[in-house]
XYZ file of C-alpha atoms in Angstrom:
440
model
C 0.001 -0.071 -0.077
C 1.397 3.369 -1.063
C 2.023 5.920 1.822
C -0.104 9.157 2.041
C 1.866 11.949 0.855
C -0.154 14.737 2.395
C 0.234 12.794 6.326
C 3.725 11.034 5.494
C 5.836 13.378 3.193
C 6.499 12.809 -0.638
C 8.831 9.873 0.059
C 6.623 6.792 -1.394
C 6.747 3.175 0.361
C 5.400 -0.179 -0.725
C 4.995 -0.862 -4.415
C 6.218 2.675 -4.799
C 9.319 2.196 -3.021
C 10.138 -0.806 -5.470
C 9.931 1.119 -8.024
C 12.208 3.879 -6.460
C 14.882 1.707 -5.635
C 14.434 -0.449 -8.709
C 16.577 1.718 -10.599
C 19.255 1.552 -8.267
C 19.422 -1.552 -6.718
C 16.236 -3.803 -7.874
C 14.470 -6.108 -5.621
C 15.567 -9.385 -7.433
C 19.061 -8.790 -7.683
C 20.977 -10.933 -9.744
C 24.630 -10.589 -8.425
C 27.621 -11.974 -10.826
C 30.493 -14.140 -9.132
C 31.396 -12.588 -5.485
C 34.629 -14.057 -4.412
C 36.385 -13.428 -0.982
C 39.017 -11.304 -1.083
C 37.010 -8.823 -3.151
C 35.838 -5.233 -1.965
C 32.067 -5.485 -2.077
C 30.331 -1.983 -3.336
C 26.957 -0.724 -3.573
C 25.670 2.576 -4.671
C 22.519 3.891 -2.406
C 20.471 6.704 -3.264
C 17.058 8.288 -1.927
C 14.799 10.359 -4.509
C 12.540 12.850 -3.748
C 9.803 12.512 -6.253
C 7.329 15.257 -5.358
C 7.340 18.501 -7.378
C 6.410 20.601 -4.410
C 7.058 18.715 -0.997
C 10.358 18.346 0.852
C 11.472 15.119 3.016
C 12.392 15.984 6.259
C 15.355 14.444 8.263
C 16.096 11.560 5.988
C 18.310 9.133 6.979
C 20.249 6.645 4.695
C 22.395 3.792 6.658
C 23.417 0.274 5.102
C 24.900 -2.947 7.231
C 26.468 -6.061 5.778
C 25.517 -8.928 7.458
C 28.061 -11.847 7.084
C 27.571 -15.468 8.342
C 29.181 -14.874 11.477
C 28.413 -10.859 12.252
C 27.049 -7.657 11.102
C 28.904 -4.562 9.715
C 27.999 -0.946 9.601
C 29.278 0.035 6.206
C 30.340 3.747 6.779
C 29.273 6.530 4.377
C 29.896 10.169 4.030
C 25.860 10.449 5.099
C 26.667 9.260 8.616
C 27.700 12.452 10.467
C 24.173 14.018 8.554
C 22.509 10.693 10.364
C 23.678 11.252 13.493
C 22.553 14.806 13.278
C 19.015 13.690 12.864
C 18.946 13.675 9.092
C 19.174 16.100 6.036
C 16.346 17.779 4.326
C 15.542 16.551 0.755
C 14.153 19.507 -1.807
C 11.645 18.283 -3.965
C 13.167 16.421 -7.138
C 16.470 16.014 -5.494
C 18.158 12.974 -4.320
C 20.486 11.764 -1.565
C 23.106 9.066 -2.515
C 26.309 7.613 -0.932
C 28.274 4.911 -1.925
C 29.462 2.041 0.654
C 31.970 -0.916 0.450
C 33.576 -3.333 2.644
C 36.201 -5.986 1.507
C 35.052 -9.522 2.114
C 36.818 -11.769 4.019
C 34.243 -14.533 4.927
C 32.454 -17.068 2.569
C 28.876 -17.846 2.901
C 25.560 -15.682 2.520
C 25.713 -12.291 2.793
C 22.987 -9.921 3.155
C 23.152 -6.074 2.444
C 20.783 -4.279 4.862
C 19.451 -0.818 3.678
C 17.311 1.446 5.554
C 16.023 4.920 5.081
C 14.274 6.992 7.909
C 12.353 10.168 7.263
C 9.747 12.128 8.955
C 9.966 13.909 12.130
C 12.880 12.291 14.166
C 13.071 9.849 11.330
C 9.881 8.021 12.524
C 9.262 6.760 9.344
C 11.441 3.806 7.899
C 11.730 1.647 4.977
C 14.017 -1.550 4.871
C 15.158 -3.597 1.837
C 17.548 -6.501 2.128
C 19.683 -8.108 -0.974
C 21.378 -11.019 -0.243
C 24.225 -12.961 -1.915
C 26.749 -15.476 -1.757
C 30.495 -15.021 -1.443
C 32.646 -18.005 -2.497
C 36.279 -18.723 -2.453
C 38.338 -18.377 -5.464
C 41.259 -20.071 -4.735
C 41.956 -23.539 -2.758
C 45.491 -23.203 -0.852
C 47.383 -25.774 0.562
C 50.594 -25.910 2.103
C 53.454 -28.246 2.542
C 56.100 -27.389 4.951
C 59.951 -29.238 5.342
C 62.501 -28.388 7.763
C 65.755 -27.152 6.194
C 68.057 -26.902 9.806
C 67.815 -25.688 12.777
C 66.796 -21.954 11.713
C 65.052 -22.544 8.128
C 62.038 -23.908 6.466
C 60.765 -24.720 3.094
C 57.333 -23.801 2.400
C 55.406 -25.218 -0.729
C 52.123 -23.092 -1.548
C 49.833 -24.406 -4.032
C 46.905 -22.359 -4.913
C 43.999 -23.719 -7.442
C 41.279 -22.059 -9.261
C 38.063 -23.341 -7.654
C 35.539 -21.474 -9.584
C 32.965 -23.626 -11.385
C 33.963 -24.142 -15.320
C 32.126 -21.956 -17.509
C 31.197 -19.493 -15.064
C 34.035 -16.808 -16.405
C 36.139 -17.449 -13.021
C 39.339 -17.020 -14.774
C 41.673 -15.349 -12.569
C 45.351 -13.876 -13.088
C 47.912 -13.984 -9.869
C 49.380 -10.354 -10.056
C 51.554 -10.846 -7.076
C 52.703 -13.323 -4.850
C 54.348 -12.643 -1.330
C 54.999 -14.611 1.927
C 54.402 -12.479 5.019
C 56.884 -14.049 8.068
C 56.809 -12.426 11.613
C 59.700 -10.461 12.866
C 63.049 -12.030 13.233
C 62.481 -14.310 9.894
C 62.623 -13.537 6.440
C 61.000 -14.923 3.327
C 62.411 -15.810 -0.271
C 60.690 -17.092 -3.026
C 62.559 -20.063 -4.686
C 62.801 -19.927 -8.342
C 61.112 -16.396 -8.629
C 64.014 -14.702 -11.299
C 63.511 -15.007 -15.090
C 65.826 -16.938 -17.209
C 68.198 -14.553 -19.085
C 70.783 -14.891 -21.901
C 73.342 -12.850 -23.020
C 73.722 -12.000 -26.765
C 75.571 -9.506 -28.598
C 76.753 -7.982 -24.528
C 73.186 -7.491 -23.262
C 70.968 -9.491 -21.416
C 67.760 -10.320 -22.936
C 64.782 -12.486 -21.778
C 64.589 -15.823 -23.575
C 61.130 -17.215 -23.094
C 58.885 -19.247 -25.451
C 54.904 -18.784 -25.580
C 54.492 -21.432 -23.223
C 56.872 -20.208 -20.439
C 55.623 -16.817 -20.865
C 52.010 -18.072 -20.348
C 53.037 -19.915 -17.351
C 54.941 -16.938 -15.891
C 51.652 -14.784 -16.333
C 49.910 -15.983 -13.459
C 46.338 -16.892 -15.395
C 44.499 -19.566 -13.394
C 41.372 -21.187 -15.599
C 38.904 -22.827 -13.304
C 40.735 -25.990 -11.873
C 44.112 -24.889 -13.233
C 46.871 -24.910 -10.292
C 50.417 -23.149 -9.457
C 53.013 -24.022 -6.731
C 55.258 -21.427 -5.404
C 58.291 -22.506 -2.813
C 59.368 -20.224 -0.400
C 62.416 -20.403 1.854
C 61.699 -19.162 5.329
C 64.835 -18.533 7.786
C 65.875 -16.546 10.766
C 67.658 -13.299 10.551
C 67.957 -11.973 13.998
C 70.731 -12.805 16.491
C 67.802 -13.905 18.695
C 65.898 -15.858 16.235
C 68.847 -17.416 14.816
C 70.370 -18.572 18.495
C 66.671 -19.751 19.243
C 66.084 -21.491 16.024
C 62.707 -22.388 14.664
C 60.755 -25.045 16.692
C 57.955 -26.815 15.928
C 54.501 -25.089 15.870
C 56.473 -21.812 15.698
C 54.633 -19.258 13.291
C 56.076 -19.325 9.892
C 53.883 -16.462 8.529
C 51.404 -16.718 5.624
C 51.318 -16.433 1.851
C 49.294 -13.346 0.371
C 47.571 -13.405 -3.293
C 46.667 -10.621 -5.292
C 44.667 -11.527 -8.491
C 42.610 -9.823 -10.644
C 39.708 -10.961 -13.154
C 39.067 -10.368 -16.573
C 37.549 -6.860 -16.199
C 40.364 -5.819 -13.813
C 38.493 -6.269 -10.277
C 41.012 -6.775 -7.819
C 41.057 -9.276 -4.902
C 43.480 -10.188 -2.299
C 43.526 -13.647 -0.137
C 45.765 -14.819 2.559
C 46.283 -18.199 3.570
C 45.928 -19.587 7.039
C 48.930 -19.470 9.164
C 51.825 -21.507 8.134
C 53.380 -23.617 11.350
C 56.841 -25.116 11.719
C 56.155 -29.208 11.367
C 57.725 -31.534 13.999
C 61.005 -32.723 13.514
C 61.070 -35.972 15.305
C 61.163 -39.144 13.287
C 58.380 -41.403 12.672
C 57.332 -43.974 15.411
C 59.699 -42.085 17.786
C 57.048 -40.609 20.002
C 55.349 -42.848 22.261
C 57.483 -46.025 21.632
C 59.973 -47.357 23.809
C 61.401 -49.585 21.018
C 65.115 -48.915 20.770
C 65.038 -50.334 17.355
C 62.857 -47.623 16.040
C 64.025 -44.715 18.002
C 67.574 -45.558 16.538
C 66.182 -45.306 12.863
C 65.657 -49.038 11.616
C 63.273 -49.006 9.055
C 63.375 -45.133 9.212
C 64.899 -42.792 6.684
C 64.671 -39.693 9.257
C 68.339 -38.321 10.403
C 69.302 -35.747 12.941
C 71.195 -33.178 10.529
C 69.137 -30.556 9.509
C 66.002 -32.029 10.961
C 65.894 -28.945 14.115
C 65.209 -32.258 16.400
C 67.707 -30.522 18.726
C 65.689 -26.954 18.668
C 62.259 -29.077 18.909
C 64.052 -31.055 21.859
C 64.932 -27.545 23.422
C 61.931 -25.882 23.131
C 59.918 -28.955 24.735
C 62.291 -28.721 27.499
C 61.646 -24.899 28.356
C 58.075 -25.409 28.240
C 57.787 -28.369 30.044
C 55.936 -26.650 33.338
C 53.199 -24.995 30.409
C 53.231 -28.095 28.457
C 50.087 -30.475 27.910
C 51.604 -33.455 29.726
C 49.822 -35.963 26.862
C 50.891 -33.612 23.967
C 54.015 -33.919 21.771
C 56.089 -31.616 23.512
C 55.974 -33.829 26.742
C 56.858 -37.030 24.957
C 59.590 -35.397 23.111
C 61.151 -34.076 26.428
C 60.641 -37.669 27.870
C 62.224 -39.543 25.411
C 65.311 -36.722 24.061
C 66.355 -35.179 27.458
C 69.497 -35.357 25.746
C 70.336 -34.796 22.119
C 73.177 -35.350 19.765
C 73.694 -33.060 16.474
C 76.624 -33.384 14.114
C 78.136 -29.957 13.335
C 78.711 -29.861 9.682
C 79.194 -33.391 8.869
C 80.419 -34.727 5.489
C 78.186 -35.695 2.833
C 81.068 -38.031 1.250
C 83.399 -40.284 2.665
C 86.583 -42.499 0.815
C 85.996 -45.669 1.248
C 88.459 -47.020 4.101
C 89.656 -43.537 4.974
C 88.979 -42.736 8.597
C 87.307 -38.918 9.363
C 86.392 -37.007 12.362
C 83.147 -35.871 12.996
C 82.395 -33.246 15.691
C 79.008 -33.878 17.750
C 76.993 -31.303 19.943
C 75.516 -32.627 22.947
C 73.023 -30.800 24.915
C 70.955 -31.448 27.726
C 67.930 -30.358 27.728
C 66.499 -31.825 30.869
C 66.068 -30.003 34.187
C 68.656 -31.809 35.913
C 72.541 -32.373 35.418
C 73.681 -35.519 33.994
C 76.828 -37.054 34.132
C 76.736 -38.485 30.279
C 78.704 -41.499 28.265
C 78.144 -41.479 24.749
C 78.268 -45.011 23.286
C 78.706 -45.774 19.195
C 76.721 -49.442 19.301
C 78.248 -51.371 16.513
C 75.116 -53.848 16.048
C 73.128 -50.681 15.266
C 75.752 -49.001 12.566
C 75.500 -50.458 8.863
C 78.161 -49.474 6.056
C 79.924 -46.777 8.139
C 81.462 -47.460 12.037
C 83.110 -46.413 14.661
C 86.841 -45.920 14.283
C 88.841 -46.094 17.863
C 87.036 -46.047 21.088
C 83.044 -46.422 21.008
C 82.517 -45.622 24.461
C 83.416 -41.624 25.760
C 82.939 -40.297 29.086
C 81.917 -36.455 28.766
C 81.565 -35.693 32.725
C 78.758 -33.822 34.208
C 76.738 -31.563 31.721
C 74.693 -28.723 33.298
C 70.555 -28.739 32.952
C 68.433 -26.698 30.556
C 70.687 -26.129 27.706
C 73.849 -27.202 28.963
C 76.502 -28.667 26.263
C 80.023 -29.866 24.963
C 81.444 -30.714 21.622
C 82.995 -34.329 21.403
C 84.979 -35.469 18.264
C 84.620 -39.041 16.689
C 85.945 -41.128 14.226
C 84.119 -42.824 11.793
C 85.231 -45.025 9.033
C 83.500 -46.793 5.979
C 83.612 -50.287 5.122
C 81.393 -50.530 2.011
C 80.633 -48.137 -0.803
C 76.901 -46.567 -1.193
C 74.692 -44.523 0.564
C 74.870 -44.772 4.248
C 73.522 -43.610 7.516
C 75.538 -42.969 10.596
C 73.895 -44.629 13.460
C 74.040 -46.241 16.714
C 74.360 -43.445 18.591
C 73.338 -43.873 22.525
C 73.705 -41.588 25.446
C 74.017 -43.182 29.097
C 73.314 -41.222 32.293
C 75.677 -43.167 34.205
C 74.346 -41.573 37.495
C 70.741 -43.081 37.225
C 71.979 -45.947 34.374
C 69.273 -44.336 31.774
C 69.832 -45.226 27.775
C 68.735 -42.213 25.757
C 69.052 -44.022 22.053
C 69.441 -41.262 19.527
C 68.068 -41.336 15.843
C 70.528 -41.634 13.046
C 73.063 -38.725 12.548
C 73.493 -38.190 9.271
C 73.506 -39.503 5.893
C 76.525 -39.473 3.857
C 77.863 -41.079 0.411
C 80.969 -43.351 0.305
C 82.880 -43.276 -2.384
C 85.126 -46.224 -3.758
C 88.081 -45.049 -5.294
C 89.031 -46.093 -8.921
C 91.500 -48.866 -9.574
C 94.470 -47.697 -11.033
């Protein structure tokens, strides 16, 4: 039913309200594909269609309701609304533009409210529903690259429906690490060739298309980043299991230039311990038989140190507590050799760290039954004396010799607390390739 303009003013309602707003935003809106990361923008306008009567105390406001909460959309009319509204002369229009970045998927509702009359006592409301989808599926895979660095692989896939004109172009990619860490994209440099004393790009059509960042629906691309510690504190502490490495941020454009920005979830440093280590008291499993895990480059000592430091606040049933119980002492090789000559002894330096809260009288044992290909040369048991708790350490050298050519692991290391008699088996220390010299 239309309002009576003589009593309620010239701004119509009911069916007339539909006609008024049909020019601006139709009652049955058919929105295009809207995806997370875009900025939703809407034009709102209220027209006084009367030729002789003004509209008093007009207010226009909008809210965007997401699946989790409701947001007020700021506009240039907010100050006028707070002051009680504005007066609209006959034939004049009051309009504004509202916008908000979309950071949540699901059904959204644009709620528009217009008030008018004395103190805005009369109101008209409209609701416009639209769905927000995710344009990209983001998956990550993280590998430890040492005590203070990790490789992060980020795969993005265009998740829009084929045939929906959902092609996207990735315009920029960056990985944003927290303070103390820095991220470097691997393989981001263009291939160049020198010709006539000048560098020029040398790419064929396929390479140019691959590098443009274009992703059609269902297509995917993978990026690789090296995240490492740079500050002195971060380097000294290392990167432990569960530490925040940062997040990947992608900026993309649609065919008509509409831009969007989407970020991955926070990437966490994965655990470094070998499969089957936690919760398993089997010495053969801990010492690496049946596993490819090695201590060198795994960050195991950093995780053990973090577990020991967080012992009082960690979950007694969580992985940190198990790691602290199984490996209160860690043995880590310092710059071990990647190659060894057959039958040529070579010395390797080992860093032994006591992560427990008690002083330990330790003995290092290299047990021959658990060694293969590369064995200890010389004394296999060495007393270290008392090692202070909470990060106390010492460096010890051992000699190894290769008996067979091939790829082997230096393993069979076990720490023994001479005071309590407790044995602390260690995972394999490092991989080494044994070379056989050519016969003369």
